[in-house]
PDB file of C-alpha atoms and ligand atoms in Angstrom:
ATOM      1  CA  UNK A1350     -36.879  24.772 -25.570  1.00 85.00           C
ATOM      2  CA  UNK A1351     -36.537  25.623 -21.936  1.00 94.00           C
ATOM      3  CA  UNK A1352     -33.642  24.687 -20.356  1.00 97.00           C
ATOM      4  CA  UNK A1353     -36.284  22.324 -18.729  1.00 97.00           C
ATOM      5  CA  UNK A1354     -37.612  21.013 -21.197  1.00 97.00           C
ATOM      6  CA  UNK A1355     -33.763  20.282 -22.768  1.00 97.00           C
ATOM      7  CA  UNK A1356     -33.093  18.570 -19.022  1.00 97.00           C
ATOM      8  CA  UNK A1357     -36.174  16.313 -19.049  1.00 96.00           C
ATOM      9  CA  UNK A1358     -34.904  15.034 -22.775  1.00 97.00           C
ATOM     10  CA  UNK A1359     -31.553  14.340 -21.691  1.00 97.00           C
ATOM     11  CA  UNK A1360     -32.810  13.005 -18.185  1.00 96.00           C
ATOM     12  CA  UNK A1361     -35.241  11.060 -20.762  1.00 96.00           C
ATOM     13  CA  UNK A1362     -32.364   9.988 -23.035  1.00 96.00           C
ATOM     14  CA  UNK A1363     -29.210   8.630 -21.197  1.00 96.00           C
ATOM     15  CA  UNK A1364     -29.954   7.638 -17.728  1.00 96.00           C
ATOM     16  CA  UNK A1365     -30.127   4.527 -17.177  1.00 95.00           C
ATOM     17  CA  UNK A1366     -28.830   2.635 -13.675  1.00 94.00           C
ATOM     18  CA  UNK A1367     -25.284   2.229 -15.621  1.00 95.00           C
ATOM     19  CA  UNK A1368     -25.171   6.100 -16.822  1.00 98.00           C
ATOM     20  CA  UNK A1369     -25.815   9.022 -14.488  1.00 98.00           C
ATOM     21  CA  UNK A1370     -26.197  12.773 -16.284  1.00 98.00           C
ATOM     22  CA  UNK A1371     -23.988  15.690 -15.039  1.00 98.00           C
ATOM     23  CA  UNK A1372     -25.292  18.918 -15.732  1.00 98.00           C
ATOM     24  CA  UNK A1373     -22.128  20.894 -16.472  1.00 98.00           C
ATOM     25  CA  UNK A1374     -23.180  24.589 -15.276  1.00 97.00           C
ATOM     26  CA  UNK A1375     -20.072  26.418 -15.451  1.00 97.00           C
ATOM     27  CA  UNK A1376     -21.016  30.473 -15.936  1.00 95.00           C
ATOM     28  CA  UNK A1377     -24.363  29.590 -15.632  1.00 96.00           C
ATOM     29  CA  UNK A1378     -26.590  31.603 -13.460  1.00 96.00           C
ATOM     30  CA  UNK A1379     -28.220  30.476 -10.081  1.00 97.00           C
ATOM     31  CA  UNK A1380     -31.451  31.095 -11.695  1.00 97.00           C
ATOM     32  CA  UNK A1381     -30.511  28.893 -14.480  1.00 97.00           C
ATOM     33  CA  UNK A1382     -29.498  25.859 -12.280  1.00 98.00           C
ATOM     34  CA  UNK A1383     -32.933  25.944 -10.038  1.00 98.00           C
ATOM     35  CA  UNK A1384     -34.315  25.906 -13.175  1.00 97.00           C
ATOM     36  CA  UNK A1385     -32.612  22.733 -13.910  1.00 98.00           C
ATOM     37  CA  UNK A1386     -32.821  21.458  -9.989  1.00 98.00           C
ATOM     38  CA  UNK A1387     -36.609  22.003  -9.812  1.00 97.00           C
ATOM     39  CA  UNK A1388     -37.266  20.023 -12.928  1.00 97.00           C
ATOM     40  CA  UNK A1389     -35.209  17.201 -10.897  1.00 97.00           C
ATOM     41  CA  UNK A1390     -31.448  17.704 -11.638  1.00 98.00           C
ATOM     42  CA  UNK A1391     -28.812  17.346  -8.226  1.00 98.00           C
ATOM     43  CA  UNK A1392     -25.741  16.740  -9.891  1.00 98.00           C
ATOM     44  CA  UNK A1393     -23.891  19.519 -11.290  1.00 98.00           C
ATOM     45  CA  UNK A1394     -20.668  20.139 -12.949  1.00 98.00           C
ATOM     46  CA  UNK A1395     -18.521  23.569 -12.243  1.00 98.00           C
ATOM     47  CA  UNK A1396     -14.685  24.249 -13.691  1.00 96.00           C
ATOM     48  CA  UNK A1397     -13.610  27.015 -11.648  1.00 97.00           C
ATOM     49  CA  UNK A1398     -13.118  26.582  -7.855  1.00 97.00           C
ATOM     50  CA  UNK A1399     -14.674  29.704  -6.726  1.00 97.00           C
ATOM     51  CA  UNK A1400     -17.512  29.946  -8.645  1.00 97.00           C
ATOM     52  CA  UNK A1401     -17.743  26.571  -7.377  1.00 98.00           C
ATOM     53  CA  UNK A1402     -17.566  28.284  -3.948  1.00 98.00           C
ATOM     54  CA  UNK A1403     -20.053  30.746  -4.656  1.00 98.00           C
ATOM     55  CA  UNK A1404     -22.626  28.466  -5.888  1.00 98.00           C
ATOM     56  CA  UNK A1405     -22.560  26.099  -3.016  1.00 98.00           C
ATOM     57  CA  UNK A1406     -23.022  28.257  -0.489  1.00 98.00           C
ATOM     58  CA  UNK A1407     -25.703  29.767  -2.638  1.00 98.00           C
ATOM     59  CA  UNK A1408     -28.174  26.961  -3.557  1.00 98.00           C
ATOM     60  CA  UNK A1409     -29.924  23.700  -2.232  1.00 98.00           C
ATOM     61  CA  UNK A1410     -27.341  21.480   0.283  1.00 98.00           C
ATOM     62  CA  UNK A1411     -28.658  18.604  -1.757  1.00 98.00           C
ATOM     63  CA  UNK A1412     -27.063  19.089  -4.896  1.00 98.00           C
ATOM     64  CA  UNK A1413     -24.009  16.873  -5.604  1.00 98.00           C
ATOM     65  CA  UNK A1414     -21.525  19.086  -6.617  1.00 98.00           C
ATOM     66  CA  UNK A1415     -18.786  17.589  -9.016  1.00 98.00           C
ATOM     67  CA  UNK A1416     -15.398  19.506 -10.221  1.00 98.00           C
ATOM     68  CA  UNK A1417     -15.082  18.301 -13.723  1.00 97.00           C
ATOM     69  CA  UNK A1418     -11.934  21.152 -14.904  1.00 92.00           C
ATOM     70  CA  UNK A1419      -8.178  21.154 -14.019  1.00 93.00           C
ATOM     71  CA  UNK A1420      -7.857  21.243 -10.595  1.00 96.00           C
ATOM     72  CA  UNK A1421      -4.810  23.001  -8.897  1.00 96.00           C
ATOM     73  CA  UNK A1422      -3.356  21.639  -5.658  1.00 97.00           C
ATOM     74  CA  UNK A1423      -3.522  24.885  -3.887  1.00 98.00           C
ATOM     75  CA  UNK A1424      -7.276  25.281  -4.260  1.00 98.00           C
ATOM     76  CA  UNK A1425      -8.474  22.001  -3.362  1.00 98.00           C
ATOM     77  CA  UNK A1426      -8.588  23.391   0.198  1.00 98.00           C
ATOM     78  CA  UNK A1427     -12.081  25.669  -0.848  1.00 98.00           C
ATOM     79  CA  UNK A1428     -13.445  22.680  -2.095  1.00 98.00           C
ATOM     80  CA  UNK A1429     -12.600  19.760   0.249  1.00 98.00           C
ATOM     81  CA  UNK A1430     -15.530  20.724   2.908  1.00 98.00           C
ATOM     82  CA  UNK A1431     -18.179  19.483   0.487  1.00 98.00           C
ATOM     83  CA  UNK A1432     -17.391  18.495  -2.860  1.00 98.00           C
ATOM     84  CA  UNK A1433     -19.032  14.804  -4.229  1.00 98.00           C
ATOM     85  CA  UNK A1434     -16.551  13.985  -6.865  1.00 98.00           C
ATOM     86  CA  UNK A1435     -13.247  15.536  -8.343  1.00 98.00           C
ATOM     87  CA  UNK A1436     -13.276  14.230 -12.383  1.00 98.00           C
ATOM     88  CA  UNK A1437      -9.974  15.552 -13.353  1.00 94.00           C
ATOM     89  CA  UNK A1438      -6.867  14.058 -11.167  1.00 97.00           C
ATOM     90  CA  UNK A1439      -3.728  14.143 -13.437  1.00 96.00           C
ATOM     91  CA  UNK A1440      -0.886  13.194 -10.927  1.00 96.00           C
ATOM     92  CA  UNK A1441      -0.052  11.643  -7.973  1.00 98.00           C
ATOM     93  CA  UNK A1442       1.084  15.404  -5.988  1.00 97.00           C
ATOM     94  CA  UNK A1443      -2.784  16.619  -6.572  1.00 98.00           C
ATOM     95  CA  UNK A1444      -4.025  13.352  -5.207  1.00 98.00           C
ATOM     96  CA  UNK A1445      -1.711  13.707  -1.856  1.00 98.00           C
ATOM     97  CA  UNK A1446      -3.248  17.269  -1.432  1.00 98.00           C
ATOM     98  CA  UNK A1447      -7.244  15.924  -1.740  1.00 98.00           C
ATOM     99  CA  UNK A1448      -6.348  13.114   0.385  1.00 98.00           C
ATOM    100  CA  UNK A1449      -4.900  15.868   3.522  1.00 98.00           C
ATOM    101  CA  UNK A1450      -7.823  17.994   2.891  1.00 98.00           C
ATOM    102  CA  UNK A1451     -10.177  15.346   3.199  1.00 98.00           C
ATOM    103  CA  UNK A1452      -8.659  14.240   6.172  1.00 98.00           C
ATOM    104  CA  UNK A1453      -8.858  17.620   7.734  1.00 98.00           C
ATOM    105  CA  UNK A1454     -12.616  17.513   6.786  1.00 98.00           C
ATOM    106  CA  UNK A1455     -12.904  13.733   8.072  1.00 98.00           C
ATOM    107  CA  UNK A1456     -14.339  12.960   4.425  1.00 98.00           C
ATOM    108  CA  UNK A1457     -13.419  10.772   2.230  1.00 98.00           C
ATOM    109  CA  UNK A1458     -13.197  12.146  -1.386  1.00 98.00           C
ATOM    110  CA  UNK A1459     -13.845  10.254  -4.597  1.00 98.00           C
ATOM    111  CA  UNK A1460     -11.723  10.840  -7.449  1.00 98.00           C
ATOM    112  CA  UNK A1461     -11.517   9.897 -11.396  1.00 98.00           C
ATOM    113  CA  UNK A1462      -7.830  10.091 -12.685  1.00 98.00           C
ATOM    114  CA  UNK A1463      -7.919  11.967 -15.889  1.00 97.00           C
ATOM    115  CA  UNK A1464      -6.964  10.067 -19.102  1.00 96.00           C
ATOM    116  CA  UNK A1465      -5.309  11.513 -22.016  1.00 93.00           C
ATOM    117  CA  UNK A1466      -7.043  10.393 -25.198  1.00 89.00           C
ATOM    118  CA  UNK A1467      -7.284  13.294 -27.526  1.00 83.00           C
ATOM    119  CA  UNK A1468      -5.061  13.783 -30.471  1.00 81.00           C
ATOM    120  CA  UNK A1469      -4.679  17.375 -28.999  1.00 77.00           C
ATOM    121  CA  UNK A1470      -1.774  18.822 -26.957  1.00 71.00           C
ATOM    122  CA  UNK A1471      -4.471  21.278 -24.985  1.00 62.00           C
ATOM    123  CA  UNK A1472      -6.122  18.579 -23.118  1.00 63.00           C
ATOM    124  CA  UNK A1473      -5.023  17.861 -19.439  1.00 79.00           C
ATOM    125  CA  UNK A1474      -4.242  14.167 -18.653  1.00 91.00           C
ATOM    126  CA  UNK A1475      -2.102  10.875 -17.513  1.00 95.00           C
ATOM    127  CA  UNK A1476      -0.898   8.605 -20.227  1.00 93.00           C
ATOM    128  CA  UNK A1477      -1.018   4.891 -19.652  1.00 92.00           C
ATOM    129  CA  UNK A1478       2.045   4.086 -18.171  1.00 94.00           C
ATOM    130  CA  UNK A1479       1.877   7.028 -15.817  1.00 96.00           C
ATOM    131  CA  UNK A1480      -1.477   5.866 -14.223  1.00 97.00           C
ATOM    132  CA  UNK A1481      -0.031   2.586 -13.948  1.00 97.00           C
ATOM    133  CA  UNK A1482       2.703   3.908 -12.210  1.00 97.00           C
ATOM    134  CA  UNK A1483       0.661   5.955  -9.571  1.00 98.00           C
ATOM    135  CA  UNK A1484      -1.512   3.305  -8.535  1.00 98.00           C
ATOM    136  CA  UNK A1485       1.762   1.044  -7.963  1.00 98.00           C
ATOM    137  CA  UNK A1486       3.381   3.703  -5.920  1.00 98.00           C
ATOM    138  CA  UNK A1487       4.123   3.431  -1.615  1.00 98.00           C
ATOM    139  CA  UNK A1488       2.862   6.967  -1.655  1.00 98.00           C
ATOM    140  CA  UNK A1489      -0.775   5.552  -3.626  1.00 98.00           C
ATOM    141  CA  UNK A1490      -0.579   2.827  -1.517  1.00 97.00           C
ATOM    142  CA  UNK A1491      -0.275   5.034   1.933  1.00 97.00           C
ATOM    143  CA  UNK A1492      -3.608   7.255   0.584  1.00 98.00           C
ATOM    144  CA  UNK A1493      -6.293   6.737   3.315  1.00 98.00           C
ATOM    145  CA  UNK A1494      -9.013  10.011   2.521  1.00 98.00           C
ATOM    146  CA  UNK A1495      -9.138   9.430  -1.462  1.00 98.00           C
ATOM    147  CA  UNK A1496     -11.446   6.811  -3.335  1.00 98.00           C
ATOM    148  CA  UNK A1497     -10.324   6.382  -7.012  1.00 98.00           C
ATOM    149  CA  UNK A1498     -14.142   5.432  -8.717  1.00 98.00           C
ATOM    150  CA  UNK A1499     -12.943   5.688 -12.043  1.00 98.00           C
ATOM    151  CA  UNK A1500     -11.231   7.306 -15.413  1.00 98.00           C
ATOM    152  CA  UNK A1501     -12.304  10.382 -16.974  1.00 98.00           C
ATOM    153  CA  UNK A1502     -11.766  11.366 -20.064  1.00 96.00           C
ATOM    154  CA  UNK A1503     -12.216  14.380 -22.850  1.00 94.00           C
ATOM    155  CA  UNK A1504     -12.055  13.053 -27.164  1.00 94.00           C
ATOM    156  CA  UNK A1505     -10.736  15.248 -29.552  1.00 93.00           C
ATOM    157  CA  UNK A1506     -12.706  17.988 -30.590  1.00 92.00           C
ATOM    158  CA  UNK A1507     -13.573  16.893 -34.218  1.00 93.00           C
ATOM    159  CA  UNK A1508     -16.248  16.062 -35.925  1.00 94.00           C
ATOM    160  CA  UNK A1509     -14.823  12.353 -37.161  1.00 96.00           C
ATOM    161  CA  UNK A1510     -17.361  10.567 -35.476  1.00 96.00           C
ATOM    162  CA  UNK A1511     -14.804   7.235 -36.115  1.00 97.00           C
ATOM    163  CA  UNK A1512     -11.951   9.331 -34.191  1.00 96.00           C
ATOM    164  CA  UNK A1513     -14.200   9.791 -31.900  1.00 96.00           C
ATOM    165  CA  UNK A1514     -15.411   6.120 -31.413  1.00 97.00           C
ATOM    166  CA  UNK A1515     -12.035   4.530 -31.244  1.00 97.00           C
ATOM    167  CA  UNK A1516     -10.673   6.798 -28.200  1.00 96.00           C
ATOM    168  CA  UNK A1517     -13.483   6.620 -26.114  1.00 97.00           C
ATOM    169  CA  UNK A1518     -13.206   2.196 -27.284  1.00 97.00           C
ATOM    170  CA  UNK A1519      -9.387   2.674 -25.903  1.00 96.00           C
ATOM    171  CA  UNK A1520     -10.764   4.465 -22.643  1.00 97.00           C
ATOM    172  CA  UNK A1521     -12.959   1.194 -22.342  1.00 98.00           C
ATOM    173  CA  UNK A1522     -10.171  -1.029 -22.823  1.00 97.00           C
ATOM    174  CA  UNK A1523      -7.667   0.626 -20.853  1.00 97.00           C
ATOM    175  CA  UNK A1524     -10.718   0.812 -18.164  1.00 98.00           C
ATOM    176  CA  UNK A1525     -10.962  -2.755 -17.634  1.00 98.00           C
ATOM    177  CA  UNK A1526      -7.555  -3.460 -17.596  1.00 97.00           C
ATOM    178  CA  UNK A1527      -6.580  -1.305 -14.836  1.00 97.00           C
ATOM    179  CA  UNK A1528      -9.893  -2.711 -13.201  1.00 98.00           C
ATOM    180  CA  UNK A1529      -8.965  -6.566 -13.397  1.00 97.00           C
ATOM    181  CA  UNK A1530      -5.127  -5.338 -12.616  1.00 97.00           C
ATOM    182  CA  UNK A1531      -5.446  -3.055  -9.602  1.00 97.00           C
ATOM    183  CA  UNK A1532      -9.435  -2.775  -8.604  1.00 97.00           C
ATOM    184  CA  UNK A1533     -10.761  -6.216  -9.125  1.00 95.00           C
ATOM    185  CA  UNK A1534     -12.372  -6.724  -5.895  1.00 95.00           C
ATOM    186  CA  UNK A1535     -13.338  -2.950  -5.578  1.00 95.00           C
ATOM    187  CA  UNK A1536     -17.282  -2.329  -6.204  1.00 95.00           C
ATOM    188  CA  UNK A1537     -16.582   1.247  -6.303  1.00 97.00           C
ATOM    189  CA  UNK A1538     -14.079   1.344  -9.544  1.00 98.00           C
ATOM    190  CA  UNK A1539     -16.829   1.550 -11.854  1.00 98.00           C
ATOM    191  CA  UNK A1540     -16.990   5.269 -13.237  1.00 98.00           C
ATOM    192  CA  UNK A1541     -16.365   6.458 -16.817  1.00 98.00           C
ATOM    193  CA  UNK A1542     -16.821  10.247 -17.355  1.00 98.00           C
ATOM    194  CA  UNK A1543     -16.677  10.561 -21.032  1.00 97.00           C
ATOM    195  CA  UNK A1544     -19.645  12.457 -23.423  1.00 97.00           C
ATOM    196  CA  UNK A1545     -19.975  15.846 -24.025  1.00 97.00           C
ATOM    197  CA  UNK A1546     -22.958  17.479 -25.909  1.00 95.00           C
ATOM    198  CA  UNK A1547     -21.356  16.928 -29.159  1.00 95.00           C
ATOM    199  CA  UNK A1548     -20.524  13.139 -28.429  1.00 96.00           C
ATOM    200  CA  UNK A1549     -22.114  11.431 -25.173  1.00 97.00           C
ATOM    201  CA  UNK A1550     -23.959   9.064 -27.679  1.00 97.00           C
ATOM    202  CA  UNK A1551     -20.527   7.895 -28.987  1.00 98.00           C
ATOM    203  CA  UNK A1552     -19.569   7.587 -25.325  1.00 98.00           C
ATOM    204  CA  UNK A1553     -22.467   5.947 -23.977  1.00 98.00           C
ATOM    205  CA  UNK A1554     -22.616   3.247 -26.559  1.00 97.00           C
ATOM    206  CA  UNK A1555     -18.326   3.089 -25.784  1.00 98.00           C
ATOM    207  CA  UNK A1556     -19.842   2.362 -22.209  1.00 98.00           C
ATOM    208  CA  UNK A1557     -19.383   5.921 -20.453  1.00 98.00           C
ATOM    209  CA  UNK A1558     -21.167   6.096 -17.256  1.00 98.00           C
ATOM    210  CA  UNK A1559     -21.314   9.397 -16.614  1.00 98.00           C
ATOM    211  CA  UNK A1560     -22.322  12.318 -19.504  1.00 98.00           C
ATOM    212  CA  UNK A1561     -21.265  15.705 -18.901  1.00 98.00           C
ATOM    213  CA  UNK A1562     -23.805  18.245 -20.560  1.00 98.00           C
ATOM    214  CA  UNK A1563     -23.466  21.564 -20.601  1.00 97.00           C
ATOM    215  CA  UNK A1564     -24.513  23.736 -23.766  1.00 96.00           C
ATOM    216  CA  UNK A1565     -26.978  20.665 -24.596  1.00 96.00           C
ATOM    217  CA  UNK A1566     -28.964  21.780 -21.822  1.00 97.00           C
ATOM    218  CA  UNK A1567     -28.091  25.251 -20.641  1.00 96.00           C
ATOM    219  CA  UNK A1568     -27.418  27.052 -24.470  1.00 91.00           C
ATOM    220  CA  UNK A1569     -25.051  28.247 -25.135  1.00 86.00           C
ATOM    221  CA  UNK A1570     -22.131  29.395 -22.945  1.00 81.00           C
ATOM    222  CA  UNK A1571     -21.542  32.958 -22.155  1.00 74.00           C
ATOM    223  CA  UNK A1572     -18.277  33.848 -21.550  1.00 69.00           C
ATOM    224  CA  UNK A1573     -17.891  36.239 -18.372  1.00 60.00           C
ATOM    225  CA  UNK A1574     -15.397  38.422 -18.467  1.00 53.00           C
ATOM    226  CA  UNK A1575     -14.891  39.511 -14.432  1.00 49.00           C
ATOM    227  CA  UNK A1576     -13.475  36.408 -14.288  1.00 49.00           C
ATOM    228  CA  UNK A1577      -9.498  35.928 -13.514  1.00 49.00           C
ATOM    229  CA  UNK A1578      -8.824  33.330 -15.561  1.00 50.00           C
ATOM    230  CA  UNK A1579     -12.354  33.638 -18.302  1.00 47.00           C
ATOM    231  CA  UNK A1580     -10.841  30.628 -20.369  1.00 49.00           C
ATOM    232  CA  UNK A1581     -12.525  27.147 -20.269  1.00 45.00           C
ATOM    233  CA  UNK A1582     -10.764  23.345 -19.732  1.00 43.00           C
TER     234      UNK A1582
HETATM  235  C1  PLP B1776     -17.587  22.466 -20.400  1.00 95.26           C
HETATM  236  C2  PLP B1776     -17.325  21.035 -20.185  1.00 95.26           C
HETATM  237  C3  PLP B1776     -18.284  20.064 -20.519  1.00 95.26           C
HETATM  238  C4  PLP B1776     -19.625  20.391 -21.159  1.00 95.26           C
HETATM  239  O1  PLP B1776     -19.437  20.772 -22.480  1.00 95.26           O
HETATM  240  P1  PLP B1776     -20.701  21.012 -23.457  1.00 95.26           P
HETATM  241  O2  PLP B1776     -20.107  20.905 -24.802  1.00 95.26           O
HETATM  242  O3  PLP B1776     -21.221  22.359 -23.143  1.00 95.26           O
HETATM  243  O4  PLP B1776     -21.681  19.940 -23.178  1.00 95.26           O
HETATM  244  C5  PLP B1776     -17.994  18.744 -20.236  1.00 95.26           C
HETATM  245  N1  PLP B1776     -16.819  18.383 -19.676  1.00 95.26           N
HETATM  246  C6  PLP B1776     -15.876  19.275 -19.348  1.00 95.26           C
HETATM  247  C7  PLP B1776     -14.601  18.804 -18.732  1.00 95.26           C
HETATM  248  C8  PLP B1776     -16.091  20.628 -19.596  1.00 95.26           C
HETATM  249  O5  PLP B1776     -15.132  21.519 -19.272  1.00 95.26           O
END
């Protein structure tokens, strides 16, 4: 299948107006995202900040450009001009740095703070407690350019479907809790990123709201080695 015909199934098969697709084109080709953007795709996923770069200034200025891969605080500055949503926020110092660059940029920026949920020690992410304590913090509080929309999350890698199932259930649950605790009023909390290729339908019946596809509709990723830092999130 072409990579628009495997965008028109996925298009076909999880959005709904509660779950929005993300294309997640990280070391794809231009060619291969205006492939995906003529057959009616505008929100994208990229990893690396200047590839990122790159393919902004490159294609359409309506694509929504999201940053779904470990962010550091000393690139956010390439991004801030434009970017739509940052999925992976893991502390409180990165947040500080997207709220001055947005400021410089007179934007505000939405965010999803990262959640830890895997039974992996690879996986970038806030535990519980520690998201708890951000949003309680005076410097949180103080924040004027940042908009946290939501949690994000990654599951194990594994094919226990019932692993699977219960993390992205304690994303849910650990969701609305911080919702009714710190966001009840706020129409904007409403985002969860969880769902890959290999599980969005876990995460969409666990109530994820936004799928990030990559190899489900691209193929298979090929690994480019000019890169600095080749390695994926
Ligand atoms: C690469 C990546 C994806 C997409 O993964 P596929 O298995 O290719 O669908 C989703 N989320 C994040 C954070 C990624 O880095």
């Amino acid at each position: 299948m072409s990579i628009a015909d495997n965008l028109k199934k996925y298009k076909t098969e999880v959005e709904t107006d509660n779950v929005k697709l993300i294309a997640v084109s990280k070391t794809q080709s231009n060619e291969a995202i205006l492939e995906a953007y003529n057959a009616g795709q505008r929100i994208f996923g990229e990893n690396h900040v200047q590839e990122l770069e790159d393919k902004e200034a490159e294609l359409p200025k309506d694509i929504e450009w999201h940053m779904i891969g470990h962010l550091q605080s000393n690139k956010v500055k390439y991004i801030a001009p434009f970017i739509s949503l940052i999925h992976g926020v893991d502390s409180l110092k990165l947040l500080q740095e997207i709220d001055k660059q947005a400021k410089k940029n007179k934007r505000v920026i939405d965010c999803l703070l990262q959640v830890y949920i895997a039974d992996e020690d690879t996986k970038f992410g806030l535990a519980y407690d520690e998201i708890i304590e951000i949003l309680r913090s005076e410097e949180f509080s103080k924040l004027e350019n940042v908009r946290i929309t939501g949690l994000m999350a990654i599951a194990t890698n594994t094919k226990n479907e019932k692993q699977i199932t219960i993390e992205f259930n304690e994303l849910k649950v650990l969701f609305d809790g911080i919702k009714h605790s710190f966001f009840k009023d706020d129409a904007y909390f409403k985002e969860i990123s969880t769902g890959m290729s290999a599980d969005y339908k876990i995460a969409i019946e666990e109530g994820s709201t936004m799928v990030r596809i990559g190899s489900g509709i691209f193929g298979k990723r090929i690994i480019k080695h000019f890169k600095a830092n080749p390695s994926e999130n």
